[in-house]
Rosetta silent file (secondary structure, phi, psi, omega in degrees, C-alpha in Angstrom):
SEQUENCE: RAMSELLRRWLREDVGVERPVESFESSFASGYLFGEILARCNLQPDFAKFHDANKPDARINNFTRLQVRRVQG
SCORE:     score description
SCORE:     0.000 S_00000001
   1 L     0.000  -15.112  171.263   79.735   82.790  105.221 S_00000001
   2 H   -38.919  -68.107 -172.678   82.632   79.788  106.152 S_00000001
   3 H   -70.615  -40.032  157.843   84.168   80.910  102.413 S_00000001
   4 H    -0.654  -62.004 -174.663   84.021   84.380  103.560 S_00000001
   5 H   -80.382  -40.484 -132.706   86.346   84.043  106.230 S_00000001
   6 H  -110.224   -1.658  147.504   88.466   81.892  104.996 S_00000001
   7 H  -106.799  -26.511  166.200   89.649   84.450  102.292 S_00000001
   8 H   -29.580  -55.589 -154.849   89.319   87.227  104.946 S_00000001
   9 H   -91.220  -84.248 -133.499   92.398   84.836  106.602 S_00000001
  10 H   -87.101   19.328 -158.243   94.228   83.941  102.966 S_00000001
  11 H  -106.707  -87.295 -156.417   93.514   88.039  102.322 S_00000001
  12 H   -61.266  -28.294 -161.259   95.280   88.720  105.891 S_00000001
  13 L  -106.868  -48.791  171.648   97.930   85.773  106.477 S_00000001
  14 L   -93.376    1.147 -169.398   99.039   84.664  102.857 S_00000001
  15 L  -124.376  -24.460  172.987   98.429   87.660  100.712 S_00000001
  16 L    96.373   13.540 -177.953   99.453   90.402  103.205 S_00000001
  17 L   -98.521 -164.679 -172.002   97.334   92.703  103.204 S_00000001
  18 L   -91.738  -69.733 -141.479   96.675   94.866  106.844 S_00000001
  19 L   -59.594  174.554  104.994   93.336   96.427  106.495 S_00000001
  20 L    32.073  106.975  172.594   90.570   95.059  107.196 S_00000001
  21 L  -131.529  113.806  154.932   88.204   93.629  104.642 S_00000001
  22 L   -61.897  -62.639 -143.710   84.425   93.825  106.046 S_00000001
  23 L  -136.449  128.042  168.611   82.267   94.087  103.260 S_00000001
  24 H   -27.516  -58.872 -135.418   83.713   92.220   99.734 S_00000001
  25 H   -83.265  -26.552 -169.441   81.898   93.943   98.066 S_00000001
  26 H   -95.927   -4.995  166.989   82.839   98.066   99.314 S_00000001
  27 H   -71.640  -36.661 -128.916   86.943   96.586   99.287 S_00000001
  28 L  -142.828   41.470  158.348   87.106   95.889   96.096 S_00000001
  29 L  -106.565  -38.191  161.869   85.025   98.596   94.181 S_00000001
  30 L   -36.466  -43.726 -164.412   87.622  101.220   94.351 S_00000001
  31 L   100.410  -55.260  179.414   90.021   98.235   91.900 S_00000001
  32 L    -1.850 -120.419  -83.372   92.735   99.661   95.344 S_00000001
  33 H   -91.480  -32.072  168.073   92.559   96.163   96.860 S_00000001
  34 H   -45.180  -59.344  161.703   93.088   94.306   93.685 S_00000001
  35 H   -34.059  -47.652 -179.704   95.915   96.153   92.664 S_00000001
  36 H   -43.430  -67.580  164.657   97.235   95.744   96.441 S_00000001
  37 H   -57.196  -40.985  179.146   97.027   91.871   95.388 S_00000001
  38 H   -63.435  -17.314 -168.489   98.608   92.147   91.987 S_00000001
  39 H   -68.475  -44.740 -177.322  101.420   94.339   94.019 S_00000001
  40 H   -43.085  -66.085 -176.479  101.997   91.527   96.566 S_00000001
  41 L   -96.071   42.998  168.881  102.413   88.637   94.354 S_00000001
  42 L    63.305   68.848 -171.126  104.746   91.290   91.785 S_00000001
  43 L  -129.497  -13.701 -159.867  102.008   91.534   89.372 S_00000001
  44 L  -115.124   34.729 -115.354  101.856   94.867   89.715 S_00000001
  45 L   -86.078  -22.402 -159.759  104.423   96.707   88.910 S_00000001
  46 L  -115.240   39.073 -142.207  102.851  100.321   88.756 S_00000001
  47 H   -80.125  -46.278 -172.061  100.386   99.699   92.420 S_00000001
  48 H   -60.567   10.695  142.144  102.376  103.437   93.845 S_00000001
  49 H   -68.060  -38.168  172.753   99.583  105.108   91.017 S_00000001
  50 L   -41.495  155.697 -174.479   96.542  103.526   92.801 S_00000001
  51 L  -127.697  134.388 -179.982   94.494  106.115   94.577 S_00000001
  52 L  -105.566   89.094  172.849   93.283  104.493   98.178 S_00000001
  53 L   155.329  119.521  177.695   90.015  106.273   97.700 S_00000001
  54 L  -109.085   80.616 -166.037   86.400  105.304   96.477 S_00000001
  55 L  -111.838  123.907  171.601   85.780  108.357   94.059 S_00000001
  56 H   -42.881  -51.553 -155.089   84.758  108.055   90.086 S_00000001
  57 H  -106.926   14.264  144.192   88.010  109.022   89.352 S_00000001
  58 H  -108.245   13.816 -176.121   89.885  107.010   91.144 S_00000001
  59 L   -80.534   44.517 -159.597   87.842  104.168   90.523 S_00000001
  60 L   167.781  -11.358  102.568   88.892  104.794   86.671 S_00000001
  61 L   -26.489  -72.962 -140.976   92.858  104.840   87.470 S_00000001
  62 L   -78.874   13.636 -174.632   92.826  101.826   89.128 S_00000001
  63 L  -116.896  -43.356 -171.863   90.365   99.915   87.162 S_00000001
  64 H   -52.591  -74.718  170.326   91.948  101.683   83.975 S_00000001
  65 H   -39.702  -37.218 -162.692   95.897  100.093   85.489 S_00000001
  66 H   -88.012  -22.281  175.471   94.408   96.468   86.524 S_00000001
  67 H   -71.661  -87.900  164.343   93.295   96.633   82.704 S_00000001
  68 H    19.119  -90.872 -170.082   96.385   97.510   81.596 S_00000001
  69 H   -35.487  -70.564  175.979   98.137   95.255   83.523 S_00000001
  70 L   -32.080 -115.938 -123.491   95.703   92.193   82.183 S_00000001
  71 L   -53.195  -57.243  168.499   96.319   93.075   78.627 S_00000001
  72 L   -42.495    8.037  133.518  100.008   92.920   78.923 S_00000001
  73 L   -54.243    0.000    0.000   99.772   89.673   80.777 S_00000001
């Protein structure tokens, strides 16, 4: 519990993620939050093309963009 609260605080205070993270699994499931974190660190320049939805097509889009970024980085 202490570790998850530490991660929530880091996301909120240091990274600047505005949405509350209740469940890490559901919050990161679509890949959108991964993209937001990378974008806030200037590592995901195409973040505007991410979709904030937990639907199959949004997940494919978001994780494909994350994968491309990983290969390019």
